[in-house]
Amino acid sequence: MLHENTTARLLITCPDKPGIVSAVSGFFYNHGANITALDQHSTEPEGGTYFMRLEFQTPHLDISRQVLADTFADAVATRYNMNWSISYAADLKKVAILVSKYDHAMLELLWRWSRGALPCEVVAVISNHEDLRADVESFAVPFHHVVVHGGNKAGAEAKVQSLLADAGVDLVVLARYMQILSADFVAQWPQRIINIHHSFLPAFVGANPYQQASDKGVKLIGATAHYVTADLDQGPIIEQDVDRVSHRDDVEILRDLGQDVERNVLARAVKWHLEDRIIVHGNKTIVFN
Amino acid sequence: MLHENTTARLLITCPDKPGIVSAVSGFFYNHGANITALDQHSTEPEGGTYFMRLEFQTPHLDISRQVLADTFADAVATRYNMNWSISYAADLKKVAILVSKYDHAMLELLWRWSRGALPCEVVAVISNHEDLRADVESFAVPFHHVVVHGGNKAGAEAKVQSLLADAGVDLVVLARYMQILSADFVAQWPQRIINIHHSFLPAFVGANPYQQASDKGVKLIGATAHYVTADLDQGPIIEQDVDRVSHRDDVEILRDLGQDVERNVLARAVKWHLEDRIIVHGNKTIVFN
Amino acid sequence: MLHENTTARLLITCPDKPGIVSAVSGFFYNHGANITALDQHSTEPEGGTYFMRLEFQTPHLDISRQVLADTFADAVATRYNMNWSISYAADLKKVAILVSKYDHAMLELLWRWSRGALPCEVVAVISNHEDLRADVESFAVPFHHVVVHGGNKAGAEAKVQSLLADAGVDLVVLARYMQILSADFVAQWPQRIINIHHSFLPAFVGANPYQQASDKGVKLIGATAHYVTADLDQGPIIEQDVDRVSHRDDVEILRDLGQDVERNVLARAVKWHLEDRIIVHGNKTIVFN
Amino acid sequence: MLHENTTARLLITCPDKPGIVSAVSGFFYNHGANITALDQHSTEPEGGTYFMRLEFQTPHLDISRQVLADTFADAVATRYNMNWSISYAADLKKVAILVSKYDHAMLELLWRWSRGALPCEVVAVISNHEDLRADVESFAVPFHHVVVHGGNKAGAEAKVQSLLADAGVDLVVLARYMQILSADFVAQWPQRIINIHHSFLPAFVGANPYQQASDKGVKLIGATAHYVTADLDQGPIIEQDVDRVSHRDDVEILRDLGQDVERNVLARAVKWHLEDRIIVHGNKTIVFN
């Protein structure tokens, strides 16, 4: 285990060219960083898009964060036309959870977080129902009830936006939030909203996938965690998993088994986001795990 | 392990009513059958459809097969309005495999069969290409090349039908046969054609599912074995499985991994059919395994 | 889903003989029971031990529970030399959880139970540490701290026994209870103590299996739920599962991943016990799930 | 997919120090290599052992293989005290398979190899029985029968060694070879003998693991591929997998299911070895897959 509060991570996307690894690793080495992980991926052997995740330790850095960033931009990033970002593990990301009535996905996150297994700060749970207030408050997390009805969708979204802004949120997790977010809302959180879809996408897009799965007689049920885009249920997939079912399992049992899959799939996706392991490229993800 | 050649299996579908288990098991007990497995399923707690698989040993039966069937019909089946059938393990089912150029699914079946792991007689392999003749003939199985082209689809199907009839085939397995069978053909083999679809249905119905899976960036790929109906890729699902993939895996690797899943899924489905473990109900299967 | 409070289950172990299914199902049919599930298993095709689980609905029973039991004993059980028991789902089993400091396994049980997914009454949590009191009491479950130290092991066990007796406990679950129970204690709870062992038994019997797994460089880690017998870590296995690990995973990560496996394996095992799905035979289990 | 015959791979083990990635990637970049994969691992955040696998393309290399090796040794490897090796994918490794009577593991390898899925040359199958000669020869692979009996173990091993030497073998695969190799033999093939053990090691070391698994009533059975060392069944584990079993599965079925697991586990391990993805460190493996 690395000493977490000295860990930093660099994520890079750029056109693939020879020399990138050498240029990047040389730069950090020369500034006293100890590289503790380096993962890369290219879409093509030559001429494709290149992705890198570099994890390094900061104790012996010879320059400040700001100077490191400026110098890296000048010395390396511009030359290779990189999209890049550096995150510091000590700066815990602030997370808000949006939820409706199903508690299983939210509780799994709160429970893992309370045990130290999700490196973040959960700053708010927002729900369109009151039902889960007590559960949330038992974790000493603020619970906000934002009523949504036909006539006030825009107003409700504005209220949610304001709560997220006030709390300085970095990541929004939809833990079975049963409201469709507007394209405008989604556009303000690019690659920063993670949803858990209760199906193996793209098999059962849309409502009531467990009923669909039952009607179809599938032998496996699944769940999919993905970033949310304006195109409902179609955003970049982060993680999926399945469980085996049989003719014995009615819709209710499919739902029970499915909720266990949802819990684990969402928890893994959120953890990888918090550890800066995910790069989105078009409609797909690179996950360095 | 039971002594296979004394094993028989009864499959039943009927309206659910109290007393079925008692009536059926009593009947067989009274005629000297030793019941070695009994599985059942109801779609509803009351008033649904009822399914049973009963496996029994024949050495001490006090009547002939024909009398057993007649007596069962009179004494039990008519009263409960049953669809039913009795199969004897000693009567090996005759299997024909239809295949095009991909050899993996066919070879898995031939290989398991040659080791005694598929209780059947493989009586023919029929292909629209010559490529796999040597592979097939090395198992001492007759290989038939039936050319299919735009103008002769009906003629080719007639030729296939005639080969199947001549060989007395009980089960047709499509081991990546890349021709679409006509509704007429399919109608003559109800619940007796098993296909392996190279996808987790219904996620990627249609052509080139591995390309679709790659485009979509899914994290699991799968395969589905199903009975063939006139509605392409929509017949009752028998078995499915998946394997984990990542951004590292290009379409070619997805295909390689997928073929391993296809092999195992198809082999399981065929084995269950041969052991009379599957009952079709509407568009779903009950699999007593 | 069956209406749970009209469901009853019969478990049988007896020498295998022809006619058992017929005798049992006939008996219950004649007394107005509607059989909704029947599972059976024989250790041998002939002359082995026979096991049955029969689930039936009680609304149309024509006799009382007591008379049903007496009549069944007279009419069927004695004739076939059966060990048998009937349970009624409406009589929720009373469960006590013993735990030390690790909370994951206990919380999973409490969480599932609080959502209605474990059909029981959790009547007590007993721990040799104070640490988890608040967690437990937030579920409105009584928490008992029973100090164990070298000199008072017998006294502590007596105290635990007395708490279990006072609460009328039916099942004791060791959710990572880090004390070894004496043979005397165990003998008083035959097949009524379930332990979760943090390893794929019998691979890493004993202390610190995650360190052992790490030292050995295994590629899968697992967990095992089993009934407790006097022979430590050797009781009948109920359920096992594994997760994949790699050289990247240090002991701490193995423990994290392993705890997720432990949670799920223990929850399944306890659920199956509560639903009367398990029969112990020698040192093995028959699980009708 | 990379053009395989221009691919080369470097494997490194050395004390961990800052600057290694930079030094290695800079060296190859400066000589015209295009790095297409770079994986690394450290046993500790600082001061541990460091491992790297670097895959590069050779078309634009500015020096010969020999000069590349010499220069790398001088410029980088010596400075960092590296154990290292470079392999060229175009130089197919030569593989010999040792087998007894069970054919499943051997056939899986031959079958994958014949379809181009195992990048190697299978130059010999050696067996202590005649049984599999026809199977092997149908793949146009030389089959050698080397009789082993009590009195001639040393002589038989010498004969095997001589066959391996004559064929220029790089890797020996024990595909269920039921003879114990002497410590002398093993010492001559360090990390170049892969064995498939028909159990989830270390659970059931030794003979007849399926009987052991059945006696113990485990709910999962597994298989383990490992490098062979003088310490029987204890060499570095490369890959493991499991399949679920139940009380219904007798020893014979455990064996059938287990053989399917064995086939896949061994095929994966051999493929990884052939692709230079495995580094052995002490009694553990680093697998860069």
Short mmCIF file of C-alpha atoms in Angstrom, two decimals, chain C:
data_model
loop_
_atom_site.label_atom_id
_atom_site.label_comp_id
_atom_site.label_asym_id
_atom_site.label_seq_id
_atom_site.Cartn_x
_atom_site.Cartn_y
_atom_site.Cartn_z
CA MET C 1 -43.46 -15.53 -4.97
CA LEU C 2 -45.35 -17.68 -2.59
CA HIS C 3 -47.31 -16.16 0.20
CA GLU C 4 -44.60 -16.76 2.76
CA ASN C 5 -46.73 -17.24 5.83
CA THR C 6 -48.58 -20.21 4.41
CA THR C 7 -45.42 -22.04 3.41
CA ALA C 8 -44.09 -25.09 5.23
CA ARG C 9 -41.09 -27.31 4.51
CA LEU C 10 -40.37 -30.92 5.23
CA LEU C 11 -36.79 -32.22 5.31
CA ILE C 12 -36.14 -35.94 5.20
CA THR C 13 -33.07 -38.19 5.46
CA CYS C 14 -33.54 -41.94 5.24
CA PRO C 15 -32.24 -45.13 3.62
CA ASP C 16 -33.11 -45.07 -0.06
CA LYS C 17 -35.92 -47.42 -1.08
CA PRO C 18 -38.42 -47.43 -3.89
CA GLY C 19 -41.71 -45.71 -3.13
CA ILE C 20 -40.62 -42.85 -0.89
CA VAL C 21 -41.66 -40.03 -3.22
CA SER C 22 -44.97 -41.66 -3.80
CA ALA C 23 -45.61 -42.27 -0.12
CA VAL C 24 -44.64 -38.76 0.97
CA SER C 25 -46.36 -36.84 -1.80
CA GLY C 26 -49.45 -39.02 -1.49
CA PHE C 27 -49.65 -38.39 2.25
CA PHE C 28 -49.49 -34.63 1.91
CA TYR C 29 -51.84 -34.59 -1.06
CA ASN C 30 -54.41 -36.55 0.88
CA HIS C 31 -54.30 -34.03 3.72
CA GLY C 32 -54.90 -31.02 1.50
CA ALA C 33 -51.35 -29.73 1.18
CA ASN C 34 -50.41 -28.16 -2.16
CA ILE C 35 -46.86 -29.20 -2.96
CA THR C 36 -44.97 -26.25 -4.46
CA ALA C 37 -41.45 -27.64 -4.52
CA LEU C 38 -39.93 -31.08 -4.26
CA ASP C 39 -36.20 -31.70 -4.38
CA GLN C 40 -34.49 -34.97 -3.69
CA HIS C 41 -31.07 -36.53 -3.79
CA SER C 42 -29.65 -40.01 -3.40
CA THR C 43 -26.05 -40.79 -2.63
CA GLU C 44 -26.26 -43.94 -4.78
CA PRO C 45 -28.53 -45.17 -7.56
CA GLU C 46 -29.65 -47.92 -5.20
CA GLY C 47 -29.15 -48.62 -1.55
CA GLY C 48 -27.72 -45.25 -0.58
CA THR C 49 -29.03 -42.49 1.60
CA TYR C 50 -31.99 -40.50 0.40
CA PHE C 51 -32.73 -36.82 1.06
CA MET C 52 -35.85 -34.83 0.31
CA ARG C 53 -37.02 -31.27 0.72
CA LEU C 54 -40.72 -30.76 0.18
CA GLU C 55 -42.28 -27.32 0.28
CA PHE C 56 -46.03 -27.13 0.66
CA GLN C 57 -48.81 -24.62 1.25
CA THR C 58 -50.92 -24.97 4.36
CA PRO C 59 -54.27 -23.17 3.73
CA HIS C 60 -56.21 -26.30 2.86
CA LEU C 61 -54.62 -28.66 5.35
CA ASP C 62 -57.33 -30.73 6.97
CA ILE C 63 -55.49 -31.28 10.24
CA SER C 64 -53.51 -29.32 12.81
CA ARG C 65 -49.73 -29.06 12.82
CA GLN C 66 -49.50 -31.49 15.69
CA VAL C 67 -51.78 -34.04 14.14
CA LEU C 68 -50.01 -33.68 10.82
CA ALA C 69 -46.71 -34.48 12.50
CA ASP C 70 -48.08 -37.42 14.48
CA THR C 71 -49.87 -38.86 11.49
CA PHE C 72 -46.87 -38.45 9.23
CA ALA C 73 -44.69 -40.21 11.78
CA ASP C 74 -47.11 -43.11 12.01
CA ALA C 75 -48.08 -43.40 8.38
CA VAL C 76 -44.80 -42.73 6.61
CA ALA C 77 -41.72 -41.80 8.61
CA THR C 78 -41.50 -44.89 10.75
CA ARG C 79 -42.00 -47.22 7.82
CA TYR C 80 -39.07 -45.68 5.96
CA ASN C 81 -36.90 -45.07 9.01
CA MET C 82 -36.76 -41.34 8.40
CA ASN C 83 -35.03 -38.50 10.15
CA TRP C 84 -37.38 -35.65 9.40
CA SER C 85 -38.59 -32.23 10.45
CA ILE C 86 -41.30 -29.81 9.39
CA SER C 87 -40.78 -26.05 9.62
CA TYR C 88 -43.33 -23.31 9.13
CA ALA C 89 -42.14 -20.14 7.42
CA ALA C 90 -44.43 -18.08 9.62
CA ASP C 91 -42.35 -19.14 12.65
CA LEU C 92 -39.35 -16.93 12.03
CA LYS C 93 -36.13 -18.45 13.28
CA LYS C 94 -34.36 -16.45 15.99
CA VAL C 95 -30.80 -15.57 15.12
CA ALA C 96 -27.88 -14.37 17.23
CA ILE C 97 -24.74 -12.98 15.64
CA LEU C 98 -21.35 -13.35 17.34
CA VAL C 99 -18.74 -10.90 16.16
CA SER C 100 -15.43 -9.36 17.22
CA LYS C 101 -14.14 -6.19 15.54
CA TYR C 102 -14.52 -6.71 11.79
CA ASP C 103 -17.93 -5.35 10.93
CA HIS C 104 -18.39 -6.31 7.28
CA ALA C 105 -19.97 -9.73 7.66
CA MET C 106 -22.27 -8.66 10.48
CA LEU C 107 -23.37 -5.49 8.71
CA GLU C 108 -24.21 -7.40 5.55
CA LEU C 109 -26.51 -9.66 7.56
CA LEU C 110 -28.12 -6.81 9.47
CA TRP C 111 -28.54 -4.81 6.30
CA ARG C 112 -30.17 -7.62 4.36
CA TRP C 113 -32.32 -8.51 7.31
CA SER C 114 -33.49 -4.92 7.75
CA ARG C 115 -34.58 -4.88 4.09
CA GLY C 116 -36.61 -8.07 4.49
CA ALA C 117 -34.17 -10.23 2.57
CA LEU C 118 -33.38 -12.63 5.44
CA PRO C 119 -36.50 -14.30 6.84
CA CYS C 120 -35.60 -14.36 10.53
CA GLU C 121 -35.63 -12.38 13.73
CA VAL C 122 -32.22 -11.07 14.74
CA VAL C 123 -32.53 -11.14 18.51
CA ALA C 124 -29.00 -10.40 19.65
CA VAL C 125 -25.49 -9.46 18.67
CA ILE C 126 -22.83 -10.64 21.09
CA SER C 127 -19.26 -9.42 20.89
CA ASN C 128 -16.06 -9.71 22.87
CA HIS C 129 -15.44 -6.04 22.08
CA GLU C 130 -17.42 -2.84 22.48
CA ASP C 131 -16.50 -1.46 19.05
CA LEU C 132 -19.63 -2.31 17.12
CA ARG C 133 -22.26 -1.37 19.69
CA ALA C 134 -23.43 1.77 17.88
CA ASP C 135 -23.65 0.00 14.53
CA VAL C 136 -25.75 -2.75 16.02
CA GLU C 137 -28.02 -0.53 18.06
CA SER C 138 -28.78 1.58 14.98
CA PHE C 139 -30.65 -1.50 13.72
CA ALA C 140 -32.54 -1.65 17.03
CA VAL C 141 -30.91 -4.97 17.87
CA PRO C 142 -29.69 -5.64 21.43
CA PHE C 143 -25.89 -5.61 21.72
CA HIS C 144 -24.16 -7.63 24.42
CA HIS C 145 -20.53 -7.19 25.32
CA VAL C 146 -19.08 -10.38 26.79
CA VAL C 147 -15.44 -9.91 27.66
CA VAL C 148 -13.21 -12.89 26.92
CA HIS C 149 -9.73 -13.22 28.33
CA GLY C 150 -7.39 -16.02 29.05
CA GLY C 151 -8.69 -16.70 32.52
CA ASN C 152 -12.41 -16.57 31.93
CA LYS C 153 -13.06 -18.46 28.72
CA ALA C 154 -15.40 -20.89 30.40
CA GLY C 155 -17.20 -18.10 32.21
CA ALA C 156 -17.57 -16.09 29.05
CA GLU C 157 -19.01 -19.07 27.19
CA ALA C 158 -21.47 -19.66 29.99
CA LYS C 159 -22.52 -16.04 29.73
CA VAL C 160 -23.00 -16.35 25.97
CA GLN C 161 -24.98 -19.56 26.43
CA SER C 162 -27.20 -17.85 28.91
CA LEU C 163 -27.82 -14.92 26.56
CA LEU C 164 -28.67 -17.32 23.73
CA ALA C 165 -31.02 -19.29 25.94
CA ASP C 166 -32.76 -16.17 27.22
CA ALA C 167 -33.34 -14.97 23.67
CA GLY C 168 -34.63 -18.37 22.51
CA VAL C 169 -32.05 -18.51 19.75
CA ASP C 170 -32.40 -21.04 16.90
CA LEU C 171 -29.28 -20.20 14.90
CA VAL C 172 -25.91 -18.75 15.89
CA VAL C 173 -23.90 -17.00 13.18
CA LEU C 174 -20.19 -16.38 13.68
CA ALA C 175 -19.63 -13.27 11.59
CA ARG C 176 -15.86 -13.15 12.10
CA TYR C 177 -15.92 -14.01 15.78
CA MET C 178 -12.26 -14.38 16.63
CA GLN C 179 -12.66 -16.69 19.61
CA ILE C 180 -12.49 -20.46 19.40
CA LEU C 181 -15.59 -22.03 20.86
CA SER C 182 -15.09 -25.03 23.11
CA ALA C 183 -16.17 -28.50 22.04
CA ASP C 184 -18.77 -28.41 24.80
CA PHE C 185 -20.31 -25.24 23.48
CA VAL C 186 -20.36 -26.51 19.92
CA ALA C 187 -21.92 -29.80 21.00
CA GLN C 188 -24.95 -27.94 22.28
CA TRP C 189 -25.64 -26.36 18.88
CA PRO C 190 -25.36 -29.17 16.36
CA GLN C 191 -25.79 -27.82 12.82
CA ARG C 192 -27.01 -24.60 14.31
CA ILE C 193 -23.77 -22.57 14.25
CA ILE C 194 -22.66 -21.15 10.89
CA ASN C 195 -19.17 -19.71 10.55
CA ILE C 196 -17.65 -17.67 7.76
CA HIS C 197 -14.05 -18.65 7.18
CA HIS C 198 -11.96 -16.11 5.33
CA SER C 199 -10.42 -18.59 2.92
CA PHE C 200 -11.22 -21.16 0.32
CA LEU C 201 -11.18 -24.14 2.67
CA PRO C 202 -9.35 -26.43 2.87
CA ALA C 203 -6.63 -24.38 1.22
CA PHE C 204 -5.67 -22.13 4.08
CA VAL C 205 -6.90 -23.58 7.32
CA GLY C 206 -5.89 -21.60 10.35
CA ALA C 207 -4.85 -18.09 11.15
CA ASN C 208 -4.22 -15.28 8.73
CA PRO C 209 -5.25 -16.93 5.48
CA TYR C 210 -4.80 -13.71 3.51
CA GLN C 211 -1.13 -13.66 4.45
CA GLN C 212 -0.90 -17.32 3.48
CA ALA C 213 -2.60 -16.61 0.15
CA SER C 214 -0.25 -13.74 -0.52
CA ASP C 215 2.82 -15.80 0.36
CA LYS C 216 1.64 -18.57 -1.91
CA GLY C 217 0.88 -16.25 -4.80
CA VAL C 218 -2.55 -17.71 -5.52
CA LYS C 219 -4.57 -16.17 -8.33
CA LEU C 220 -7.95 -16.61 -6.64
CA ILE C 221 -9.00 -15.89 -3.08
CA GLY C 222 -12.11 -17.29 -1.52
CA ALA C 223 -14.35 -17.65 1.48
CA THR C 224 -16.21 -20.60 2.95
CA ALA C 225 -19.36 -20.75 5.05
CA HIS C 226 -19.68 -23.93 7.08
CA TYR C 227 -21.40 -25.42 10.06
CA VAL C 228 -19.20 -25.46 13.11
CA THR C 229 -18.12 -28.74 14.62
CA ALA C 230 -15.64 -29.50 17.36
CA ASP C 231 -13.01 -29.96 14.67
CA LEU C 232 -11.98 -26.36 13.95
CA ASP C 233 -12.48 -25.16 10.34
CA GLN C 234 -13.50 -28.69 9.32
CA GLY C 235 -17.28 -28.65 9.62
CA PRO C 236 -19.65 -29.32 6.69
CA ILE C 237 -19.21 -26.74 3.94
CA ILE C 238 -22.38 -24.87 2.96
CA GLU C 239 -21.14 -22.42 0.37
CA GLN C 240 -17.91 -21.10 -1.15
CA ASP C 241 -16.96 -18.46 -3.63
CA VAL C 242 -13.82 -16.84 -5.00
CA ASP C 243 -12.60 -13.63 -6.57
CA ARG C 244 -9.70 -13.17 -8.93
CA VAL C 245 -6.53 -11.49 -7.67
CA SER C 246 -3.15 -10.73 -9.19
CA HIS C 247 0.43 -9.93 -8.29
CA ARG C 248 -0.67 -6.30 -7.93
CA ASP C 249 -2.79 -7.08 -4.89
CA ASP C 250 -0.98 -6.86 -1.58
CA VAL C 251 -2.23 -8.48 1.61
CA GLU C 252 -4.37 -5.46 2.44
CA ILE C 253 -6.14 -5.57 -0.92
CA LEU C 254 -6.57 -9.34 -0.65
CA ARG C 255 -8.31 -8.68 2.65
CA ASP C 256 -10.59 -6.02 1.13
CA LEU C 257 -11.56 -8.20 -1.80
CA GLY C 258 -11.89 -11.20 0.46
CA GLN C 259 -14.26 -9.37 2.80
CA ASP C 260 -16.62 -8.74 -0.12
CA VAL C 261 -16.59 -12.45 -0.89
CA GLU C 262 -17.13 -13.27 2.79
CA ARG C 263 -20.17 -11.00 2.98
CA ASN C 264 -21.91 -12.65 0.06
CA VAL C 265 -21.01 -16.22 0.92
CA LEU C 266 -22.19 -15.87 4.52
CA ALA C 267 -25.41 -14.14 3.49
CA ARG C 268 -26.26 -16.93 1.07
CA ALA C 269 -25.49 -19.67 3.59
CA VAL C 270 -27.60 -18.06 6.32
CA LYS C 271 -30.50 -17.51 3.90
CA TRP C 272 -30.44 -21.15 2.83
CA HIS C 273 -30.43 -22.29 6.45
CA LEU C 274 -33.36 -20.01 7.26
CA GLU C 275 -35.29 -21.39 4.31
CA ASP C 276 -34.60 -24.99 5.39
CA ARG C 277 -32.63 -25.76 2.27
CA ILE C 278 -29.70 -27.55 3.91
CA ILE C 279 -29.38 -31.12 5.13
CA VAL C 280 -26.15 -32.25 6.77
CA HIS C 281 -24.98 -35.75 5.98
CA GLY C 282 -21.76 -36.84 7.62
CA ASN C 283 -19.30 -34.07 6.92
CA LYS C 284 -21.05 -32.81 3.79
CA THR C 285 -24.13 -30.79 3.01
CA ILE C 286 -26.97 -31.25 0.61
CA VAL C 287 -28.16 -27.79 -0.38
CA PHE C 288 -31.49 -27.66 -2.22
CA ASN C 289 -31.28 -24.22 -3.77
#
